[in-house]
Short mmCIF file of C-alpha atoms in Angstrom, two decimals:
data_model
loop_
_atom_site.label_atom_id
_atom_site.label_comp_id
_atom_site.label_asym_id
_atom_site.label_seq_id
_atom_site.Cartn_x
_atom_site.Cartn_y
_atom_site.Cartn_z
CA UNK A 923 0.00 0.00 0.00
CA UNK A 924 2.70 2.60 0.88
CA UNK A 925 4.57 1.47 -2.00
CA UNK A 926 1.58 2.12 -4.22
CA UNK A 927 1.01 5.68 -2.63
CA UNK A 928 4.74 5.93 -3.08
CA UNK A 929 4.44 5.31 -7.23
CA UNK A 930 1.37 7.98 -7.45
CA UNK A 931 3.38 10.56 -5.79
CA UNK A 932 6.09 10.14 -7.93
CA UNK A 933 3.60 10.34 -11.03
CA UNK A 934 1.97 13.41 -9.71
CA UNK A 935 5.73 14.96 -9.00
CA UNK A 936 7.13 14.34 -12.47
CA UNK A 937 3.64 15.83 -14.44
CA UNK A 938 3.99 18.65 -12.21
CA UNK A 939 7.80 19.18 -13.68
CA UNK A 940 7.23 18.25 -17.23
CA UNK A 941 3.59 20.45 -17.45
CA UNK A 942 5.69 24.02 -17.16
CA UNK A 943 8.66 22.43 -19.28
CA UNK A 944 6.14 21.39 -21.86
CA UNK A 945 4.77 25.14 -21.74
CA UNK A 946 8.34 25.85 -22.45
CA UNK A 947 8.03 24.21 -25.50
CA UNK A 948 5.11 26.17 -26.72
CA UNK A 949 7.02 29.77 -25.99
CA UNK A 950 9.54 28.17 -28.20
CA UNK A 951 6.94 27.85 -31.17
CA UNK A 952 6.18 31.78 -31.32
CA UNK A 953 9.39 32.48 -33.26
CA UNK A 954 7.45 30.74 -36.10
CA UNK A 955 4.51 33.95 -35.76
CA UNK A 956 7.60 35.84 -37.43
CA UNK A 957 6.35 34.58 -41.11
CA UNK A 958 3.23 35.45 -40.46
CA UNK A 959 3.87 39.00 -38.58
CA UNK A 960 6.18 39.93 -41.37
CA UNK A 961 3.11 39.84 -44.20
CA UNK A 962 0.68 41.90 -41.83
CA UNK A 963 4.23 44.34 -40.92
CA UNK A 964 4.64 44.83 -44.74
CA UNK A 965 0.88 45.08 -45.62
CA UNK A 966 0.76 48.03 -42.75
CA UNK A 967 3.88 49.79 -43.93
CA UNK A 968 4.05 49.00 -47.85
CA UNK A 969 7.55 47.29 -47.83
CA UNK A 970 8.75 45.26 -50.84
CA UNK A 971 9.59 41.67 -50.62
CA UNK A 972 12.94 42.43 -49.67
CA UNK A 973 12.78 44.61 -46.99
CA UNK A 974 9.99 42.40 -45.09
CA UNK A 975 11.91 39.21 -45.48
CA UNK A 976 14.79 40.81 -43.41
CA UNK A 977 11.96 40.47 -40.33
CA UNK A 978 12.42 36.61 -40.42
CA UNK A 979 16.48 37.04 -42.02
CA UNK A 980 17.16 38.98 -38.63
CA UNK A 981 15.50 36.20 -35.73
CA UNK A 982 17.54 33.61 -37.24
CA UNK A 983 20.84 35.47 -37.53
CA UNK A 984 20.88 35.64 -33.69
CA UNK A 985 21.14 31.84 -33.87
CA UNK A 986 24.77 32.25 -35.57
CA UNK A 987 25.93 34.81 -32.55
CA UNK A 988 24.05 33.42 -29.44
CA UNK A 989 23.73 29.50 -29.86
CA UNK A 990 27.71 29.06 -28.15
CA UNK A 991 27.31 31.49 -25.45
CA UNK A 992 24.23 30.20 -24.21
CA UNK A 993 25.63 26.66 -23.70
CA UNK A 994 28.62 28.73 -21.25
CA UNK A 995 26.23 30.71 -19.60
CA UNK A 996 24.22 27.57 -19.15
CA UNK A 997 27.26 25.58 -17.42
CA UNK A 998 27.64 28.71 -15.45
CA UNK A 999 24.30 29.45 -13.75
CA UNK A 1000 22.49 26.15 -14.73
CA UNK A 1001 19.79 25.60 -17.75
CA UNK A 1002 16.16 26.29 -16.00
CA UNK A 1003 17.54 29.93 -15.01
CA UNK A 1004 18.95 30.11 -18.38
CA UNK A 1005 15.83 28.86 -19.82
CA UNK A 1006 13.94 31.68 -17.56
CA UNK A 1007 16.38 33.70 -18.87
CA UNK A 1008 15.30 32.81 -22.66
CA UNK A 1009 11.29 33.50 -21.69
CA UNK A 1010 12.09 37.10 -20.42
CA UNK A 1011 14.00 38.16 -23.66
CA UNK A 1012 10.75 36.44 -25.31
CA UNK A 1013 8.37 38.14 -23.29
CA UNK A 1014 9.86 41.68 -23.72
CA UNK A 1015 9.79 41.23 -27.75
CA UNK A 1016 6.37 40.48 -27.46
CA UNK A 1017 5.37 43.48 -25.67
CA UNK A 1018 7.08 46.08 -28.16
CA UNK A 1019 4.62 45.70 -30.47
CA UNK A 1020 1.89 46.01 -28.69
CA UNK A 1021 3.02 49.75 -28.39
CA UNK A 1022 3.37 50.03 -31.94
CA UNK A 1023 4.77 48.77 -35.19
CA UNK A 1024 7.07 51.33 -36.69
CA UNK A 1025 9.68 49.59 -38.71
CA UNK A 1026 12.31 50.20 -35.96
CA UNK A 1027 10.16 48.85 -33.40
CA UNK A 1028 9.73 45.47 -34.67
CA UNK A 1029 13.07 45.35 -36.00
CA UNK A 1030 13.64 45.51 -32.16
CA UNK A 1031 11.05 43.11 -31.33
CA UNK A 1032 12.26 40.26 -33.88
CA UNK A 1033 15.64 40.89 -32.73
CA UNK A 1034 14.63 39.97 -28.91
CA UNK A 1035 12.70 37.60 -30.23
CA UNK A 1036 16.14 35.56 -31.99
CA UNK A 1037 17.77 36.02 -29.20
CA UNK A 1038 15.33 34.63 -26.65
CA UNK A 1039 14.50 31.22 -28.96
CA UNK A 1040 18.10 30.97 -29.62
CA UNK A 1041 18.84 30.88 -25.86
CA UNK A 1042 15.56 28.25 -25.66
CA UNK A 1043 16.69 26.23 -28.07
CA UNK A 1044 19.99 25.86 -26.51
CA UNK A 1045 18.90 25.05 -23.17
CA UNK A 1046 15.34 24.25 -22.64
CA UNK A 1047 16.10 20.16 -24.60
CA UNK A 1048 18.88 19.77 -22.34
CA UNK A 1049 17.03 20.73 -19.38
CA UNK A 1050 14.04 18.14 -20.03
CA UNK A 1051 17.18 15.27 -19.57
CA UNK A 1052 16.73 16.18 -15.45
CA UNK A 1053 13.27 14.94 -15.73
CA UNK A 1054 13.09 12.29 -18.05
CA UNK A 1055 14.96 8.79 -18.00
CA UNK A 1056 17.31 8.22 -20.72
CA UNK A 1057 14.40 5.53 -22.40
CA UNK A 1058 12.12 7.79 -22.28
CA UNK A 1059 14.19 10.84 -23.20
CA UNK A 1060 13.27 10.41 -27.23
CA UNK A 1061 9.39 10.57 -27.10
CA UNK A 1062 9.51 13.17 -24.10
CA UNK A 1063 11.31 15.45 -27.12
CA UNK A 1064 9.35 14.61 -30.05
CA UNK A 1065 6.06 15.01 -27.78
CA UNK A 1066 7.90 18.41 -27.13
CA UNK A 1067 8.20 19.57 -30.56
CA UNK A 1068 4.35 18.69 -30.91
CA UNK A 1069 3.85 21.15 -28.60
CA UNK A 1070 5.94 23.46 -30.08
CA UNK A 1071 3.84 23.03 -32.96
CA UNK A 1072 0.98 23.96 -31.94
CA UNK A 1073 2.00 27.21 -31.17
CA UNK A 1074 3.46 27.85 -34.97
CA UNK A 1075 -0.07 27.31 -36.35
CA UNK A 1076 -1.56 29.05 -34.44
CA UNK A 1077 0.11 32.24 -34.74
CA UNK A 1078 -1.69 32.91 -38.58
CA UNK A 1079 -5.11 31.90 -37.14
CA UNK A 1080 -5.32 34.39 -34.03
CA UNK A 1081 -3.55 37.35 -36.47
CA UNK A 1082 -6.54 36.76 -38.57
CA UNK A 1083 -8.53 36.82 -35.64
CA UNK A 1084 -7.27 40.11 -34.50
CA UNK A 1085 -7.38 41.70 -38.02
CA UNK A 1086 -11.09 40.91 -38.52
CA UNK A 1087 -13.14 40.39 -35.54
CA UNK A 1088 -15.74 42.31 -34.23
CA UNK A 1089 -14.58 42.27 -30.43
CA UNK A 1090 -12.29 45.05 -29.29
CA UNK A 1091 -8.40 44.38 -29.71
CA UNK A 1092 -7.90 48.45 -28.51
CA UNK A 1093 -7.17 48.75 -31.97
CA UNK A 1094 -4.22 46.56 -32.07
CA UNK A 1095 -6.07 44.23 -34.75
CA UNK A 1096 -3.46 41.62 -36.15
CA UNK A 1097 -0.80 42.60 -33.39
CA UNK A 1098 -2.84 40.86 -30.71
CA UNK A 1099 -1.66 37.65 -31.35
CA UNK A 1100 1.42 39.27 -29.91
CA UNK A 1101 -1.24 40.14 -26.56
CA UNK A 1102 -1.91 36.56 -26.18
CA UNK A 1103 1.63 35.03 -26.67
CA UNK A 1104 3.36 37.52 -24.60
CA UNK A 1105 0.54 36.68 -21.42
CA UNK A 1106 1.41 32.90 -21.98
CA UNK A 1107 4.85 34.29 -22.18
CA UNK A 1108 4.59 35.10 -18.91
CA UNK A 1109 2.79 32.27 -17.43
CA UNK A 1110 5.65 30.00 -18.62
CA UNK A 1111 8.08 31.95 -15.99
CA UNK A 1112 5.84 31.73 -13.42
CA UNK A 1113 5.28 28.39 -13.64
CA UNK A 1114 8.81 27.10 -14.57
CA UNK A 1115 10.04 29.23 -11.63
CA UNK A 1116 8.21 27.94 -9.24
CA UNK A 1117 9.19 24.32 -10.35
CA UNK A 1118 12.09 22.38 -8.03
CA UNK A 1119 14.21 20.76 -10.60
CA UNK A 1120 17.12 19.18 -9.76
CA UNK A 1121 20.45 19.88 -11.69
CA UNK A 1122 23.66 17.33 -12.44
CA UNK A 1123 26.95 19.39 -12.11
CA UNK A 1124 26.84 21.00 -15.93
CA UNK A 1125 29.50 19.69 -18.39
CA UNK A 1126 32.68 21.95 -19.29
CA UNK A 1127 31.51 24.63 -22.12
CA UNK A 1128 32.44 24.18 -25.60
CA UNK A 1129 34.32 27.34 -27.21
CA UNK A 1130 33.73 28.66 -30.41
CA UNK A 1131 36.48 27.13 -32.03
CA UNK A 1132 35.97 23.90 -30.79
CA UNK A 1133 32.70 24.60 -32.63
CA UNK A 1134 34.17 25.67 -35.97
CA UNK A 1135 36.48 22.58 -36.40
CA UNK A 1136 34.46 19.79 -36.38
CA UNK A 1137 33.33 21.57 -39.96
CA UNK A 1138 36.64 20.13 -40.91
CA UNK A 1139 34.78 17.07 -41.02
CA UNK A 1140 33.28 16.01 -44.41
CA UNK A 1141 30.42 14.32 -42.31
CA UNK A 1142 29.36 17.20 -40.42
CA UNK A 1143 29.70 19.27 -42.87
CA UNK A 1144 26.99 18.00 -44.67
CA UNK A 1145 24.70 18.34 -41.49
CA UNK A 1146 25.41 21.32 -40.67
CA UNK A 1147 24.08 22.29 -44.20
CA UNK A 1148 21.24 19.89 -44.04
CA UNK A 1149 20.41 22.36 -40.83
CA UNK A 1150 20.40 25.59 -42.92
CA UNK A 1151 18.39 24.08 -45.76
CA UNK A 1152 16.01 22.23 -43.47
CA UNK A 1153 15.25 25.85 -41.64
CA UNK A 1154 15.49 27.63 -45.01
CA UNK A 1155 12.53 25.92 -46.31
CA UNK A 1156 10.50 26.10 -43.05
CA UNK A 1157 10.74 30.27 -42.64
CA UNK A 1158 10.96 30.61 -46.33
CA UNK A 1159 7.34 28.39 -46.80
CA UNK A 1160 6.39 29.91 -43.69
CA UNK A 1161 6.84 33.40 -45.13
CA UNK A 1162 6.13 32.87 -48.84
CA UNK A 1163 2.85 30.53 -48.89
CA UNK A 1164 0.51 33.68 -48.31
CA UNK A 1165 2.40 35.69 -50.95
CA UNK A 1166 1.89 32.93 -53.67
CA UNK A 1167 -1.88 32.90 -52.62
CA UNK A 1168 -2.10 36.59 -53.24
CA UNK A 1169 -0.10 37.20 -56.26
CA UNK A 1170 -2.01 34.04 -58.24
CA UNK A 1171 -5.83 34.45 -56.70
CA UNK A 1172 -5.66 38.15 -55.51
CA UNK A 1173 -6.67 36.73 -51.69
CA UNK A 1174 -6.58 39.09 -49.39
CA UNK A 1175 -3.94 38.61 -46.49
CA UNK A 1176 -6.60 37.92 -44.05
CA UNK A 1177 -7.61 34.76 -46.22
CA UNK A 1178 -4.55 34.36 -47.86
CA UNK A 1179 -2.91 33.60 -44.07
CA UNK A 1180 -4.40 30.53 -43.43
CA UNK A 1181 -1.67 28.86 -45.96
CA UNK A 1182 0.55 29.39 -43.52
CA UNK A 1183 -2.18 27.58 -40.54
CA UNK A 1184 -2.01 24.67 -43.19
CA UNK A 1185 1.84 24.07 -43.22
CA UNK A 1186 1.72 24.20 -39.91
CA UNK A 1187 -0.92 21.62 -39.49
CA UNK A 1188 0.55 19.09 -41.48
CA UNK A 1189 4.43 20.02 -39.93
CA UNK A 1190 2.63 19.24 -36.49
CA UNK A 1191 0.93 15.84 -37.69
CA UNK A 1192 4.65 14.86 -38.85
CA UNK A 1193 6.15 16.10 -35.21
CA UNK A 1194 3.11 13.70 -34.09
CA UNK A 1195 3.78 10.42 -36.31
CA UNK A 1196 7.31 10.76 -36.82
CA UNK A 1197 8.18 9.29 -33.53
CA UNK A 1198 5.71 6.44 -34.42
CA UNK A 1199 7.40 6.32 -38.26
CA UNK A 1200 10.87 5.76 -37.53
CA UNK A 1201 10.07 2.88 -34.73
CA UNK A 1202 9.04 0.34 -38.12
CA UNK A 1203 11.18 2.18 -40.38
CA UNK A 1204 14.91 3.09 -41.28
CA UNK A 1205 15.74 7.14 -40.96
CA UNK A 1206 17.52 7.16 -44.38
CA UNK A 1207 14.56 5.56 -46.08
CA UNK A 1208 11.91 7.74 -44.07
CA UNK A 1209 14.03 10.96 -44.78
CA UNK A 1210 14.21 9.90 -48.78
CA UNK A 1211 10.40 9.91 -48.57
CA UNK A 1212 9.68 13.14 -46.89
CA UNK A 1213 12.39 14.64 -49.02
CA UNK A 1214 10.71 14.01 -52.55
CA UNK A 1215 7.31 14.93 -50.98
CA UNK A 1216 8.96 17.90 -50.84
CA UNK A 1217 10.50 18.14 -54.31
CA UNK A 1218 7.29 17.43 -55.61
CA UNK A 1219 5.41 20.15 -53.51
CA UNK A 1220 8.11 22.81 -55.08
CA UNK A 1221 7.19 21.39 -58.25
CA UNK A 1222 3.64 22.03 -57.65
CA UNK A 1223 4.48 25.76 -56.18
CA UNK A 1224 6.02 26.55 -59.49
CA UNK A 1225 2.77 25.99 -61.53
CA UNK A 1226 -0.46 25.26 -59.80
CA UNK A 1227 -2.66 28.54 -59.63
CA UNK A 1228 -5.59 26.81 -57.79
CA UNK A 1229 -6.23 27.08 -54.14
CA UNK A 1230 -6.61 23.09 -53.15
CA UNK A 1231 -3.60 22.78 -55.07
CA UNK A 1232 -1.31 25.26 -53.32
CA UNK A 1233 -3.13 23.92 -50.38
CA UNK A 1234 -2.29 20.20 -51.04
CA UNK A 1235 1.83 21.04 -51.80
CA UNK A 1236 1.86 23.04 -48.46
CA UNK A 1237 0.70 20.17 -46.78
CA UNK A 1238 3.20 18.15 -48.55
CA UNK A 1239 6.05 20.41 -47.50
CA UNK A 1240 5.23 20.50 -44.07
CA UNK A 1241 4.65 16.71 -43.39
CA UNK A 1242 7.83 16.59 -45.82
CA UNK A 1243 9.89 18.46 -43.12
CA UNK A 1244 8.81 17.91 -40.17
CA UNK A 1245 11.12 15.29 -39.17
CA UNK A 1246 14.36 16.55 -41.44
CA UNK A 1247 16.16 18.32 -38.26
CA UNK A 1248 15.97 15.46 -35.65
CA UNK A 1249 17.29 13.12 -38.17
CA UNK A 1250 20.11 15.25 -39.24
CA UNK A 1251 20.49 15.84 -35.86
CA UNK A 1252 21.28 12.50 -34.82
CA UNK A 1253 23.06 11.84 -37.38
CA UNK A 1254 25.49 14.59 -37.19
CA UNK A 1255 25.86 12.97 -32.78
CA UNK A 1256 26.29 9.96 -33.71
CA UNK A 1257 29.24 10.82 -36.36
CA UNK A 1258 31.26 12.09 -33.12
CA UNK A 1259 30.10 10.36 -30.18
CA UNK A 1260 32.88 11.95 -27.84
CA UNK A 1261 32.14 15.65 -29.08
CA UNK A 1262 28.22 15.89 -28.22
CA UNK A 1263 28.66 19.61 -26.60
CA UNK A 1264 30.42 20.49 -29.73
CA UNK A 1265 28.31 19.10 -32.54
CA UNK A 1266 25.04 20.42 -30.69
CA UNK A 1267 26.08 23.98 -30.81
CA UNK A 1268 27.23 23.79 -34.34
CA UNK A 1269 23.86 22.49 -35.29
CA UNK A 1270 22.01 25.06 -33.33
CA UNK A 1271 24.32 27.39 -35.23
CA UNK A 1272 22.86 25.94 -38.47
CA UNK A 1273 19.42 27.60 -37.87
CA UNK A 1274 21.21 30.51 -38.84
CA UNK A 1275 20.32 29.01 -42.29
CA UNK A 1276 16.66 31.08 -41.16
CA UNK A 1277 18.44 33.82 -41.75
CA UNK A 1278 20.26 33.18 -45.24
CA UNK A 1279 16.78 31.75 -47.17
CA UNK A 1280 14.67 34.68 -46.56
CA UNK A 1281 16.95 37.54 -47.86
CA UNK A 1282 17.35 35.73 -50.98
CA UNK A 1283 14.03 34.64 -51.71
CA UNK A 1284 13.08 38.24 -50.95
CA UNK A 1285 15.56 39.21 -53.83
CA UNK A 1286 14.10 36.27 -56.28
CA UNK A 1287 10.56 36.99 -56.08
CA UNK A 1288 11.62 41.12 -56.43
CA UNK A 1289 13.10 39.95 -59.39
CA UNK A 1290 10.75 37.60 -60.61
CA UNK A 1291 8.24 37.02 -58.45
CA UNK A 1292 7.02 34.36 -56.18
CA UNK A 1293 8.28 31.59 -58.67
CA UNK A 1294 11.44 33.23 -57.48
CA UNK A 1295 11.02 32.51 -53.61
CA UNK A 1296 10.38 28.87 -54.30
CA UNK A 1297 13.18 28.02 -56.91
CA UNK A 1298 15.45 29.31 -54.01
CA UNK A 1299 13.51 26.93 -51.39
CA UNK A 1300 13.80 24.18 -54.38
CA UNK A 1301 17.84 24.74 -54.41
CA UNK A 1302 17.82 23.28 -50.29
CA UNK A 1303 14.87 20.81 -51.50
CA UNK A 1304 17.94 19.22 -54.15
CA UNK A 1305 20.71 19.32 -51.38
CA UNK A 1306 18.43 17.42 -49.04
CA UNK A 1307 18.03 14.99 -51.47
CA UNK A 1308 22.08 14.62 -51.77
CA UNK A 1309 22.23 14.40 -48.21
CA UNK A 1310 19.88 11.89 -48.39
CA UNK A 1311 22.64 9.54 -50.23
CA UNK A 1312 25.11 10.04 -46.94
CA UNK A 1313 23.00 9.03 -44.08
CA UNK A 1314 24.69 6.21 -42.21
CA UNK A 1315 22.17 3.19 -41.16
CA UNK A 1316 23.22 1.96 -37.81
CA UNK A 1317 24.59 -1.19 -37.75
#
């Protein structure tokens, strides 16, 4: 009997340290409202192409400068107050907006905003390994980026709300989506500060140049790139979808939004049955699939001019790379086994490839058009599908 009561108070104490960690997870989702907050931003201030993709361009570049530091400072003071850490920065980018949005100001927001989900990203996975067992470890993460998920389709859906309901936003109208996110903002560092969580003693910090060498690998090379293009495509598709919507059916960017919703949608029902997926099947072959579902969804970009169409390859894309970074992320570990500190932070560096994909698909489609956006997204598409060739099966 006191052994049983012993069991449901462990239960109850582990759900109430994975619930706020798990909240954690859907803070680190709102860097994806960038796409979405960049088309309203541009609407509102008539920017070209160009100058609103350097709203997305300048979140991810904070990846490059921030991803290293935060894994010292998180060997310094430990990685739930460097995860609290992450959720202030987040919270204050959130609330600039709400005060207006000048250009300058949500250059300043999107900026915070980098920052803070390049500091999550380094620390808040790491931190889930004092609650989880090792066996367990796997599906606590992939049940994580579900989570995450949800918050990156959302983000289109309540800026819709805001720009066309009837109930009064104060006049903030698309902007408060940044309202809601920047309350559950909030609630995250409340509740994840109030949570005991027991630390090991942190490993010794990886340097920058202990970073930087392991490119010298052939191997990691590759991943590092299969990073960039992976992220590429998701802020590119996650900026671009509504654009190829308007130019082709004249939607406006209230309607026209939702394309982004349906990525989303079909990136979060991959988070979902990846995990499931790769249990009866090998990653190389299951990455070969998703990869030409993608390559057939830029296909489909390039010509089709009907909604269900567009519709249909977004959903393809999304499903098509959902799973893309935790494969080339374990790949990329298990090519150095010994260097795990290193090869994280490199990869986490490789988001910067967020950055990269939106200024020049901003310059294509100024050029040409949308057609221009995706034949950029279509150039990471083709290196995927090299990479593809390279993963090593586990023996």
């Amino acid at each position: 009997m006191e052994m049983s009561q012993s069991l449901a108070n462990d239960r109850k104490s582990s759900l109430m340290q994975i619930a706020p960690v798990m909240l954690c997870f859907f803070a680190m989702g709102f860097v994806d409202l960038v796409g979405t907050a960049s088309n309203y931003v541009q609407k509102d201030l008539g920017l070209t192409d160009s100058q609103a993709n350097l709203f997305p361009s300048l979140v991810f570049f904070w990846f490059l400068i921030f991803s290293v530091p935060t894994g010292m400072l998180m060997n310094r003071i430990g990685r739930k107050k460097t995860v609290l850490i992450s959720l202030v920065v987040t919270a204050i980018s959130l609330i600039i907006p709400i005060a207006g949005d000048s250009y300058i100001a949500m250059l300043l927001s999107f900026s915070l905003l980098g920052i803070g989900n390049a500091m999550m990203q380094t620390s808040l996975n790491p931190l889930v390994t004092n609650l989880i067992s090792s066996d367990k470890l796997a599906s606590t993460l992939t049940f994580g980026q579900f989570v995450k998920a949800i918050a990156s389709f959302l983000a289109p859906i309540l800026a819709a709300w805001g720009a066309t309901t009837y109930l009064p936003t104060f006049g903030l109208g698309w902007r408060a989506l940044f309202v809601i996110y920047a309350i559950v903002s909030l609630l995250s560092i409340s509740a994840l500060a109030a949570t005991p969580i027991d630390e090991e003693r942190p490993d010794k910090a990886s340097g920058i140049k202990e970073c930087v060498k392991l490119l010298g690998s052939p191997f990691i090379l590759l991943c590092f790139l299969g990073i960039m293009c992976h992220v590429g495509i998701d802020v590119g598709t996650n900026t671009t979808a509504p654009k190829i919507i308007m130019e082709r059916l004249g939607l406006p960017l209230e309607e026209a939004g939702f394309a982004t919703s349906v990525y989303f949608i079909f990136r979060t029902a991959g988070c979902f049955l990846g995990a499931f997926i790769l249990r009866l099947m090998s990653p190389k072959i299951f990455f070969g699939i998703s990869v030409v579902m993608m390559l057939v969804a830029m296909g489909m970009l390039f010509v089709c001019d009907t909604l269900t169409a567009i519709y249909v390859a977004l959903g393809l894309i999304g499903f098509g790379n959902s799973n893309i970074f935790p494969i080339v992320f374990s790949q990329a570990l298990m090519a150095s086994p010994a260097q795990k500190n290193e090869v994280s932070g490199l990869m986490i560096m490789g988001l910067f490839g967020g950055t990269i994909f939106p200024l020049a698909m901003g310059y294509a489609a100024d050029a040409t058009g949308q057609a221009g956006a995706v034949a950029v997204m279509a150039a990471g598409v083709i290196y995927l599908l090299y990479y593809t060739l390279n993963i090593k099966t586990s023996k």
